[in-house]
PDB file of C-alpha atoms and ligand atoms in Angstrom:
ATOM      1  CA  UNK A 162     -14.199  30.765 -20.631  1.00 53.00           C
ATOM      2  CA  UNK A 163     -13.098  33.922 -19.189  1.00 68.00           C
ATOM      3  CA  UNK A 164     -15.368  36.497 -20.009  1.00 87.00           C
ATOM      4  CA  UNK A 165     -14.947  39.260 -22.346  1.00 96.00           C
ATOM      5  CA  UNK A 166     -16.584  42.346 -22.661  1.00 98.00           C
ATOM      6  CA  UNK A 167     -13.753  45.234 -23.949  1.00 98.00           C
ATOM      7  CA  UNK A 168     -11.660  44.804 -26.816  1.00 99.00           C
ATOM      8  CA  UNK A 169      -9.319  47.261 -27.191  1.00 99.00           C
ATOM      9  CA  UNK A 170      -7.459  47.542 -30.619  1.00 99.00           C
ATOM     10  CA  UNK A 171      -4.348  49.720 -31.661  1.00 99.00           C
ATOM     11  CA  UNK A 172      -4.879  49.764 -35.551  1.00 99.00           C
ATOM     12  CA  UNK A 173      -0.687  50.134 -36.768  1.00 99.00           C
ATOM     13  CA  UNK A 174       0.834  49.622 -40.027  1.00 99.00           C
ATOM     14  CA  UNK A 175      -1.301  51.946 -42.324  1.00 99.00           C
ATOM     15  CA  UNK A 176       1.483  53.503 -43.528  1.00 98.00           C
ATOM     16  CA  UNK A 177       3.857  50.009 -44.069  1.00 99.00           C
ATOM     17  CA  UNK A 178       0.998  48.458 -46.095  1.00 99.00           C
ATOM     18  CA  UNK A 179       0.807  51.765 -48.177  1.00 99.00           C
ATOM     19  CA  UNK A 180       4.605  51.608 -48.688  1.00 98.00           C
ATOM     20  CA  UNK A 181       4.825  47.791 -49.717  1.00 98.00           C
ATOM     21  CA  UNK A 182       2.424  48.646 -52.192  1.00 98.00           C
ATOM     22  CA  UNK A 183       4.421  51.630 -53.392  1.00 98.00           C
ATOM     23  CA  UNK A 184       1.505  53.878 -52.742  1.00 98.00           C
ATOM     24  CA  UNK A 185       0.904  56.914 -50.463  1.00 98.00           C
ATOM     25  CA  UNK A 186       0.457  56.803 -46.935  1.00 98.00           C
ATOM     26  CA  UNK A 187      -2.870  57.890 -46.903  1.00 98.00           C
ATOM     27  CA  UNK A 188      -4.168  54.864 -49.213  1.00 98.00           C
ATOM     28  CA  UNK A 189      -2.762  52.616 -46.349  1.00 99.00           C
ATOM     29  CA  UNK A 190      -4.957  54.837 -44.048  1.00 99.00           C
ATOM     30  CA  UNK A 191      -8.646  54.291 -46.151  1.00 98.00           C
ATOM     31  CA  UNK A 192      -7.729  50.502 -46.223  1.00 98.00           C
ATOM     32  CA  UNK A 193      -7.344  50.868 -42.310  1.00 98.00           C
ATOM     33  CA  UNK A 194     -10.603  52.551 -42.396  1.00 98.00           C
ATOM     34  CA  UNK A 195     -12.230  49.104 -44.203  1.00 98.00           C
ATOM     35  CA  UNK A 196     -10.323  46.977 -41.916  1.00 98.00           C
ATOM     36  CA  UNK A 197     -12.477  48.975 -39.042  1.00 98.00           C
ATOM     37  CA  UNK A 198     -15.641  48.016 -40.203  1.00 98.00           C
ATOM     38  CA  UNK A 199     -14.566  44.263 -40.771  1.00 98.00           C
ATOM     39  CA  UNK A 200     -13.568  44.923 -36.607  1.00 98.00           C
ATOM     40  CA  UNK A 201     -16.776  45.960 -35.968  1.00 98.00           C
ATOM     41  CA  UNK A 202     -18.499  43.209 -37.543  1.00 98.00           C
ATOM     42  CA  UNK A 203     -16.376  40.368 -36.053  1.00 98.00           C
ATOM     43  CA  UNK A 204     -16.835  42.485 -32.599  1.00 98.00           C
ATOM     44  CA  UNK A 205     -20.898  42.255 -33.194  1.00 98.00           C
ATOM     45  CA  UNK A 206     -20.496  38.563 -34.066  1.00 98.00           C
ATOM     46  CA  UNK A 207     -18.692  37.792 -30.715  1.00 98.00           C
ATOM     47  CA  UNK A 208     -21.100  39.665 -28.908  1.00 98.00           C
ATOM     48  CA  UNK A 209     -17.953  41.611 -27.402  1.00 98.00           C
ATOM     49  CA  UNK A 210     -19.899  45.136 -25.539  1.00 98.00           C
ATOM     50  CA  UNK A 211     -17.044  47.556 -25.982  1.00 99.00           C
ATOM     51  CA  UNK A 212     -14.745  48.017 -28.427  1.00 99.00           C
ATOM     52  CA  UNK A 213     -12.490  50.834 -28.646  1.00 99.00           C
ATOM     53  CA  UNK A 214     -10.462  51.516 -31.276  1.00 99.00           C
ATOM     54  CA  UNK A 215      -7.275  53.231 -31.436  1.00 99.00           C
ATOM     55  CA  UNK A 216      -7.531  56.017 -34.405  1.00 98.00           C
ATOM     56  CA  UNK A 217      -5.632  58.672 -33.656  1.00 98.00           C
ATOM     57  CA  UNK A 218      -3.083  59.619 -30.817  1.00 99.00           C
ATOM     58  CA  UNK A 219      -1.855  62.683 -28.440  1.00 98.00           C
ATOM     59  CA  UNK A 220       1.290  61.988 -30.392  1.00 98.00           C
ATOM     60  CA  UNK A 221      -0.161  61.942 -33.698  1.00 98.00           C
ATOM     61  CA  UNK A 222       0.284  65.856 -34.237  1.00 98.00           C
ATOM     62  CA  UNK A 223       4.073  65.203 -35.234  1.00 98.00           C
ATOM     63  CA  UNK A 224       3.234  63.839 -38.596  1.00 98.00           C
ATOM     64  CA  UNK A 225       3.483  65.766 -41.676  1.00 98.00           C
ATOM     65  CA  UNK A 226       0.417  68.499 -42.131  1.00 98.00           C
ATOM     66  CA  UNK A 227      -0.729  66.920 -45.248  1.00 98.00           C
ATOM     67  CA  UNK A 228      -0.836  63.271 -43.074  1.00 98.00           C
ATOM     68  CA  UNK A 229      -2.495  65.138 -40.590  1.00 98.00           C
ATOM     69  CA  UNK A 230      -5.120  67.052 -42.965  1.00 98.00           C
ATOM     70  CA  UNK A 231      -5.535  63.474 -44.820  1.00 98.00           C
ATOM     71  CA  UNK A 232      -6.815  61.524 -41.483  1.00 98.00           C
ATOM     72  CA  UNK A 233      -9.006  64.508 -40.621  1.00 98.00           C
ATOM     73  CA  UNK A 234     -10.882  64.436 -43.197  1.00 98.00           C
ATOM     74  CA  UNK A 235     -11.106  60.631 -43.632  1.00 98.00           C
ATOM     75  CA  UNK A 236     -12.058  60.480 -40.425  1.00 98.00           C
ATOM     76  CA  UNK A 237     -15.323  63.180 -40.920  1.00 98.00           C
ATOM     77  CA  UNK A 238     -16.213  60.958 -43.948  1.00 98.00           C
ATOM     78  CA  UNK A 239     -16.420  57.817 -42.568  1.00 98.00           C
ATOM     79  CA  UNK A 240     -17.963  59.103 -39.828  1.00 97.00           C
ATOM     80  CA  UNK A 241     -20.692  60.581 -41.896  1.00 97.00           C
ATOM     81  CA  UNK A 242     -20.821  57.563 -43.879  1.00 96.00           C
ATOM     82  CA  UNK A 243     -20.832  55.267 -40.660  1.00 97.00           C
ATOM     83  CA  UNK A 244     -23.542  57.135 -39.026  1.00 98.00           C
ATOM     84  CA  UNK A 245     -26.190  55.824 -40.871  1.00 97.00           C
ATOM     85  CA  UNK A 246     -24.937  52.148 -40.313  1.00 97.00           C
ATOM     86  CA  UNK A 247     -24.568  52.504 -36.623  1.00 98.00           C
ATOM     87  CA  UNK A 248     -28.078  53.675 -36.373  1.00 98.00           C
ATOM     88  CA  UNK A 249     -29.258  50.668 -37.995  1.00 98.00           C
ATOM     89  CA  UNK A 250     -27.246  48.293 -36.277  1.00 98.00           C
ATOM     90  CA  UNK A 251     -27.936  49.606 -32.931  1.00 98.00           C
ATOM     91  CA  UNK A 252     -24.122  50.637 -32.195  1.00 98.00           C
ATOM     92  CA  UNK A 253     -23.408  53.379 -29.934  1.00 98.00           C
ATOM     93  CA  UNK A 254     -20.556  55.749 -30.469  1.00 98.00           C
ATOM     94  CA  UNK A 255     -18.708  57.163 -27.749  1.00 98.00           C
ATOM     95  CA  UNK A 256     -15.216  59.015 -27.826  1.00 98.00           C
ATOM     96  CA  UNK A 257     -12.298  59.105 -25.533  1.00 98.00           C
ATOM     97  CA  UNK A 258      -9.679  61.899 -25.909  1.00 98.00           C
ATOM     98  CA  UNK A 259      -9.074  66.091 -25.576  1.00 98.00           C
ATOM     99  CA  UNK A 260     -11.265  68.213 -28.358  1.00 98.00           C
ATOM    100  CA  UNK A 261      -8.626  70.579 -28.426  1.00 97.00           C
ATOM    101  CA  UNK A 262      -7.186  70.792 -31.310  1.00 97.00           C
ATOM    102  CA  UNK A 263      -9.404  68.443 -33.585  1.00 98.00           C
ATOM    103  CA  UNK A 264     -10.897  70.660 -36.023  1.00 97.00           C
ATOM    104  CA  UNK A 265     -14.611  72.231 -35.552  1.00 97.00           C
ATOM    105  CA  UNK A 266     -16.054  69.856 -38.512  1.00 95.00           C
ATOM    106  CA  UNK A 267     -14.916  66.849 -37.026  1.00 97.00           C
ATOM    107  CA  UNK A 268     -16.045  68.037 -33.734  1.00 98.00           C
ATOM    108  CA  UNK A 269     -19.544  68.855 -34.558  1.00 97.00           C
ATOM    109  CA  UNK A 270     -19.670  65.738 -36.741  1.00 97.00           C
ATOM    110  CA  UNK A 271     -18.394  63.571 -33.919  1.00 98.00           C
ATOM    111  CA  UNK A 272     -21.253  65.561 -31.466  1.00 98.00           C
ATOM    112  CA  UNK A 273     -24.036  64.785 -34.037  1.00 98.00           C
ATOM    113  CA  UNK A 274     -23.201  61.123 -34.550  1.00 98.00           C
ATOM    114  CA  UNK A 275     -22.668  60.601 -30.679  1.00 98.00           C
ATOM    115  CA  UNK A 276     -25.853  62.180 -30.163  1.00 98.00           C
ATOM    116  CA  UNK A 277     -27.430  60.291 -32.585  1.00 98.00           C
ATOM    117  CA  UNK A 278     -26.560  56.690 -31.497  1.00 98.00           C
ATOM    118  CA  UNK A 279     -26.615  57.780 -27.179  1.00 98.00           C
ATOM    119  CA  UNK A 280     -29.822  55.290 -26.740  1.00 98.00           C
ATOM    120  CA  UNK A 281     -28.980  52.398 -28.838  1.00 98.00           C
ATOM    121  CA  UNK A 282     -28.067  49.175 -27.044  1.00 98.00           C
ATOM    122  CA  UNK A 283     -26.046  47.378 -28.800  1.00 98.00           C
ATOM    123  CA  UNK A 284     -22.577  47.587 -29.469  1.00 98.00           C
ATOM    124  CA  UNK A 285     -20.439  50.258 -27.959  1.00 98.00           C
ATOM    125  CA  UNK A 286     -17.773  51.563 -30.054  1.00 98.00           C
ATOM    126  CA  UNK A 287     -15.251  53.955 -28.335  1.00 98.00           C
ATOM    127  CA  UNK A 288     -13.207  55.726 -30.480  1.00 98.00           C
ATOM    128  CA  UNK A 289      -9.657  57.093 -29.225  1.00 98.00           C
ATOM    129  CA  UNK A 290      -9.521  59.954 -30.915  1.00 98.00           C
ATOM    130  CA  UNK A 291      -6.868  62.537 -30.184  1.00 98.00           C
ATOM    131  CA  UNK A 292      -6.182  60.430 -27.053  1.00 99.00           C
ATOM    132  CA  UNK A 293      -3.310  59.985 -24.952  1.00 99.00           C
ATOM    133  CA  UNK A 294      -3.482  58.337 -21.202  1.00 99.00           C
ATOM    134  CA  UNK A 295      -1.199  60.245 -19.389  1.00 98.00           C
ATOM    135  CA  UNK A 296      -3.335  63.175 -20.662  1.00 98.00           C
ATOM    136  CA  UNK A 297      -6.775  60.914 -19.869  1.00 98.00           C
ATOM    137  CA  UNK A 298      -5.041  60.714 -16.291  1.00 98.00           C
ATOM    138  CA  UNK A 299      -4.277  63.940 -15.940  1.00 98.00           C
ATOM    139  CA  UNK A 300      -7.627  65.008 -16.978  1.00 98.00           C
ATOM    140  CA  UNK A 301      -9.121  62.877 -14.260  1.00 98.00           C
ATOM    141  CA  UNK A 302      -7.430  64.254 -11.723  1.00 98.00           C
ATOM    142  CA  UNK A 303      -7.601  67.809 -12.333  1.00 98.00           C
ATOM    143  CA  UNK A 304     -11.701  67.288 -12.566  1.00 98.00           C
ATOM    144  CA  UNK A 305     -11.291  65.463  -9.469  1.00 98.00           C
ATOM    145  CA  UNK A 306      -9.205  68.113  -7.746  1.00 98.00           C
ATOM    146  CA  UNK A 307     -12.086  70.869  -8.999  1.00 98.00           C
ATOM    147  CA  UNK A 308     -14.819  68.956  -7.602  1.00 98.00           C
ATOM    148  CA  UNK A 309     -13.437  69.009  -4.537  1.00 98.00           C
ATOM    149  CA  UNK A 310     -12.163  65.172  -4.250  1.00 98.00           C
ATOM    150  CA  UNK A 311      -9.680  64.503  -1.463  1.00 96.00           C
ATOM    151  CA  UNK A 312      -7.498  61.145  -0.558  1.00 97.00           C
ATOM    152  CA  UNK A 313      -8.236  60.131  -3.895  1.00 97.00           C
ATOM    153  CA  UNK A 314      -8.684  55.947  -4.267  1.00 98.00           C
ATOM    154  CA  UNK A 315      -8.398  54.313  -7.500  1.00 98.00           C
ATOM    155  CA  UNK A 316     -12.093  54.095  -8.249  1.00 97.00           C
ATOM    156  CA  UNK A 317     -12.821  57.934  -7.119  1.00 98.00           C
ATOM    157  CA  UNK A 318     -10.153  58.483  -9.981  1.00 98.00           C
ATOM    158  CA  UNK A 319     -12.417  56.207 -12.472  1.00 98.00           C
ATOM    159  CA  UNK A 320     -15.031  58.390 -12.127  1.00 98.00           C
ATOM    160  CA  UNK A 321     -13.181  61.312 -14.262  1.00 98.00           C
ATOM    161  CA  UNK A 322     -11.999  59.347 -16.867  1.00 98.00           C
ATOM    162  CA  UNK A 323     -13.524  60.219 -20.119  1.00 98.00           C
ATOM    163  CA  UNK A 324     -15.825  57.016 -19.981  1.00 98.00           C
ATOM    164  CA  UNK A 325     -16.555  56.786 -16.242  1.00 98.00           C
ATOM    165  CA  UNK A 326     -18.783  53.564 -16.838  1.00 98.00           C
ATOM    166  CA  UNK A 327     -16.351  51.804 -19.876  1.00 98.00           C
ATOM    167  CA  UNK A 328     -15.039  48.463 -18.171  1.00 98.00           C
ATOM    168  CA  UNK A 329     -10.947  47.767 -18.521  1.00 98.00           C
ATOM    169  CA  UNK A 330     -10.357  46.091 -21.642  1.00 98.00           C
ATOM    170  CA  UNK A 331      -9.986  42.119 -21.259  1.00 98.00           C
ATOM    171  CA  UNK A 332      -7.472  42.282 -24.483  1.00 98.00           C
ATOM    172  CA  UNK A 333      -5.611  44.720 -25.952  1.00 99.00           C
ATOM    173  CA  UNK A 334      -4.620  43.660 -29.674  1.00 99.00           C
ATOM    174  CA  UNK A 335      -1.735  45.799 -31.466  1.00 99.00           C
ATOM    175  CA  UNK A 336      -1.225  44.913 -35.013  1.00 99.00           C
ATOM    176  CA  UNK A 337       1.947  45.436 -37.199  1.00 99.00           C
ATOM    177  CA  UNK A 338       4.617  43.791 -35.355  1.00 98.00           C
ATOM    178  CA  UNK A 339       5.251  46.827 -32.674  1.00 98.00           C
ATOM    179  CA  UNK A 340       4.556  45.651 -29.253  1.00 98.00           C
ATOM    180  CA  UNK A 341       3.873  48.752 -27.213  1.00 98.00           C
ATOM    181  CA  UNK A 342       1.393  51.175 -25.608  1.00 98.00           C
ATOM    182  CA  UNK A 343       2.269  54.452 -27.374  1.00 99.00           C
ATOM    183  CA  UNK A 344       0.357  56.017 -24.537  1.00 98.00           C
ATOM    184  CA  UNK A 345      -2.812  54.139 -25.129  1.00 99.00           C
ATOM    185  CA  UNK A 346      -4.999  53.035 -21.695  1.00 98.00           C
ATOM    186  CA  UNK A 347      -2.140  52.896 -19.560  1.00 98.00           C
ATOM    187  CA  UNK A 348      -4.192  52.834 -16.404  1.00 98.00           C
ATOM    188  CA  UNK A 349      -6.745  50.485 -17.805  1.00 98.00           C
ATOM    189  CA  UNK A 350      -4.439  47.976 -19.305  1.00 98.00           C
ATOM    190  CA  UNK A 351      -3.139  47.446 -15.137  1.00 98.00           C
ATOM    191  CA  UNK A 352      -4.570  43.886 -15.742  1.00 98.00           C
ATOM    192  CA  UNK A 353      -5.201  43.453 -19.841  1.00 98.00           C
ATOM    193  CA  UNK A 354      -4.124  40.381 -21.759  1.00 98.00           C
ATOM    194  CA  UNK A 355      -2.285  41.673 -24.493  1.00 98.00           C
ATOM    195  CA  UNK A 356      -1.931  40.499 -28.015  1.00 98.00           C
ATOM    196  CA  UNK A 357       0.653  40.770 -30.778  1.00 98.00           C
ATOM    197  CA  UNK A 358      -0.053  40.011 -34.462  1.00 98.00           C
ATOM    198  CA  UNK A 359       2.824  41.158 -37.416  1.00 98.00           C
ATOM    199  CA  UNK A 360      -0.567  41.516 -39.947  1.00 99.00           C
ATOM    200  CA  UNK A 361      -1.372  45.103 -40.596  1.00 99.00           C
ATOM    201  CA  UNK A 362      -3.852  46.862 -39.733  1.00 99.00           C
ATOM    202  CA  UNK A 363      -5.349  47.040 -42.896  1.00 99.00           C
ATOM    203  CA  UNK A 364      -4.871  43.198 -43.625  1.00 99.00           C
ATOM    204  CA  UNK A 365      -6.587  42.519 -40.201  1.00 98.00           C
ATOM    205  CA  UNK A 366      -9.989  40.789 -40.913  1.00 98.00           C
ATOM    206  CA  UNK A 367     -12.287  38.596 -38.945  1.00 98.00           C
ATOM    207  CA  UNK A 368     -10.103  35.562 -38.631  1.00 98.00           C
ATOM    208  CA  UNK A 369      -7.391  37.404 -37.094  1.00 98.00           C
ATOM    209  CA  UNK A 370      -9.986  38.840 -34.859  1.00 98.00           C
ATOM    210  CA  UNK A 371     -11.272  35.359 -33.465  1.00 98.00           C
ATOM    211  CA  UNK A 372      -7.470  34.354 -33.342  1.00 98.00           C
ATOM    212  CA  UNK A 373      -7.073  36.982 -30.776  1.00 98.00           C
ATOM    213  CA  UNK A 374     -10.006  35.978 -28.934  1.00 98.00           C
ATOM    214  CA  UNK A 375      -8.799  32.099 -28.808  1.00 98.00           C
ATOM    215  CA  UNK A 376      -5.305  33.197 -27.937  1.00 98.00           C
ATOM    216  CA  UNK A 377      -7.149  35.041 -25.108  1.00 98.00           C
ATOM    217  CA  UNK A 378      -9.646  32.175 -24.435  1.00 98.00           C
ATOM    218  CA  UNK A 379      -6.257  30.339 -23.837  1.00 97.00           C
ATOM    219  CA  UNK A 380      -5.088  32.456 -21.382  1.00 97.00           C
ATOM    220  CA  UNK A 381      -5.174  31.694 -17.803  1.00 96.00           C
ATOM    221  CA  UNK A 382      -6.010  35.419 -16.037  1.00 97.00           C
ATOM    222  CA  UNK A 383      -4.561  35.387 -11.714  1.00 96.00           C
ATOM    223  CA  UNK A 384      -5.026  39.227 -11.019  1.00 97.00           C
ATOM    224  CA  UNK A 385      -2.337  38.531  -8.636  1.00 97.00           C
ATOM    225  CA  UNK A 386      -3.513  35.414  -6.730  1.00 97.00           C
ATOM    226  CA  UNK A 387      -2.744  32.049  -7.285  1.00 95.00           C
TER     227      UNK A 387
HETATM  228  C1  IPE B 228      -1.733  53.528 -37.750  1.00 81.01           C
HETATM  229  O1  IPE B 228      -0.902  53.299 -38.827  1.00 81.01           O
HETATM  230  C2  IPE B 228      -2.668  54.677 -37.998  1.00 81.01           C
HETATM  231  C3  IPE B 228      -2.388  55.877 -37.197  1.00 81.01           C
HETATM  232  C4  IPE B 228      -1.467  55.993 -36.268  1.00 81.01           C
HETATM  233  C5  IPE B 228      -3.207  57.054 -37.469  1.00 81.01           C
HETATM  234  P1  IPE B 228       0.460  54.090 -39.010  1.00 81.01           P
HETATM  235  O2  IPE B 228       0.187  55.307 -39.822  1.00 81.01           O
HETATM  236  O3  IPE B 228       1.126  54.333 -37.712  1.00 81.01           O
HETATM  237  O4  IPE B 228       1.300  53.051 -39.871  1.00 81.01           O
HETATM  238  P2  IPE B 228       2.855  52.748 -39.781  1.00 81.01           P
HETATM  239  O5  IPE B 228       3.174  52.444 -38.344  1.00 81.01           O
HETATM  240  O6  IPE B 228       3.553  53.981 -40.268  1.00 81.01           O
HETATM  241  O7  IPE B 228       3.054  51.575 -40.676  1.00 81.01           O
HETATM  242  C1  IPE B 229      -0.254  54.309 -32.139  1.00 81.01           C
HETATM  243  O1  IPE B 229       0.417  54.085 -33.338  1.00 81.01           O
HETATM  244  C2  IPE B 229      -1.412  55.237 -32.367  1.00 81.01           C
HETATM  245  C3  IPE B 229      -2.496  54.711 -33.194  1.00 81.01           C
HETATM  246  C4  IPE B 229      -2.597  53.517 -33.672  1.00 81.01           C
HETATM  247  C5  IPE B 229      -3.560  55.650 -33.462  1.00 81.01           C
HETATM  248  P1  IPE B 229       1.721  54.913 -33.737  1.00 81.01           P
HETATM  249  O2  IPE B 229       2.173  54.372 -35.042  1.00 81.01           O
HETATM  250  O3  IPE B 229       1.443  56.370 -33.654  1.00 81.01           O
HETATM  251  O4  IPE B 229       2.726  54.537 -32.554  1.00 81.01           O
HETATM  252  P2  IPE B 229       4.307  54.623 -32.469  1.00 81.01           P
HETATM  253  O5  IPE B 229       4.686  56.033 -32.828  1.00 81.01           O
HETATM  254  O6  IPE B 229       4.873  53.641 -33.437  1.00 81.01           O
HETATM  255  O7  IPE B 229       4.622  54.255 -31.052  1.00 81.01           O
HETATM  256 MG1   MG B 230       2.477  53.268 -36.610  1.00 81.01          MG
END
């Protein structure tokens, strides 16, 4: 079987599942946050090494305020909250995106729990948070250009990305029916399997998470040979 270390995961259809159930959009957003820990789980079961997890984009700041206030602060709690598990379950948090403009709790809850789980060995989980990969790109190669780097290659360029030592994700998974990048890994997705489910996000559990994996067992990888 093709090995497979990365999972990548963009979490869509919060706000659909919300809205069949005639409830607000922020509902559909704590079931999300459920449907990440069932992720995690299936991810430790499959002995996957990095998962990162799609949670909030570049693009995200064009949502209503009280959206935007909402997902902040669910996003401190569970963090707070998840902490505690992740240091028992020897998970390691990491973060990909810009700080600017997350707000200071976040950020100095996001510091602490990254702090907190930087020598556990287990599973990585890399959370895209305020992330966008034209701006990840970007990023690079401004640090690049200010350290001096010239006739850049693509694996000089790897070395400024927000997670220098994160492998390319295997599979990508989008849930909810879209089937798009919404500026999510664009560089690292050059060779990616990619999978489409219609559940959403917050219905996703740990069979739909194995399905992806078979579908991606299934798949025969040529990286451009034969
Ligand atoms: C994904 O669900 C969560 C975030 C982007 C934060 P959505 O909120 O995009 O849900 P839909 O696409 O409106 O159903
Ligand atoms: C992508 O979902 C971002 C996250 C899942 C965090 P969106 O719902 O924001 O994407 P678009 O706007 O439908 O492309
Ligand atoms: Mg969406």
């Amino acid at each position: 079987m093709s090995t497979l270390q990365h999972v990548a995961i963009i979490m869509d259809g919060n706000g659909r599942w919300a809205k069949s159930r005639h409830l607000p959009r922020l509902a559909g957003h704590k079931a999300g946050a459920k449907a990440v820990e069932r992720a995690i789980k299936a991810a430790q079961k499959n002995k996957i090494s990095f998962l990162t997890l799609y949670a909030f984009s570049s693009e995200n700041w064009s949502r209503p305020q009280e959206e935007i206030d909402g997902l902040m602060k669910l996003l401190s709690d569970s963090l707070i909250q998840y902490t505690q598990t992740a240091k028992k379950e020897n998970i390691r948090l990491w973060v990909s995106g810009e700080r600017d403009p997350l707000p200071a709790a976040l950020l100095t809850q996001l510091d602490q729990s990254v702090q907190e789980t930087a020598q556990n060995t287990g599973l990585t989980l890399n959370l895209a948070l305020n992330y966008g990969a034209r701006q990840e790109i970007i990023h690079a190669v401004n640090a690049a250009h200010a350290a001096g780097e010239k006739n850049l290659t693509p694996e000089m360029l790897r070395r400024y990305f927000y997670h220098p030592q994160l492998p390319d994700p295997e599979l990508i998974i989008r849930t909810s029916g879209e089937e798009r990048l919404s500026n999510f890994l664009l560089w690292q997705a050059a060779y990616s399997e990619f999978y489409f489910t219609p559940v959403l996000w917050p219905d996703f559990d740990e069979h739909e998470f194995e399905e992806a994996l078979a579908a991606y067992a299934a798949r025969q990888r040529r990286f451009g040979g034969i």
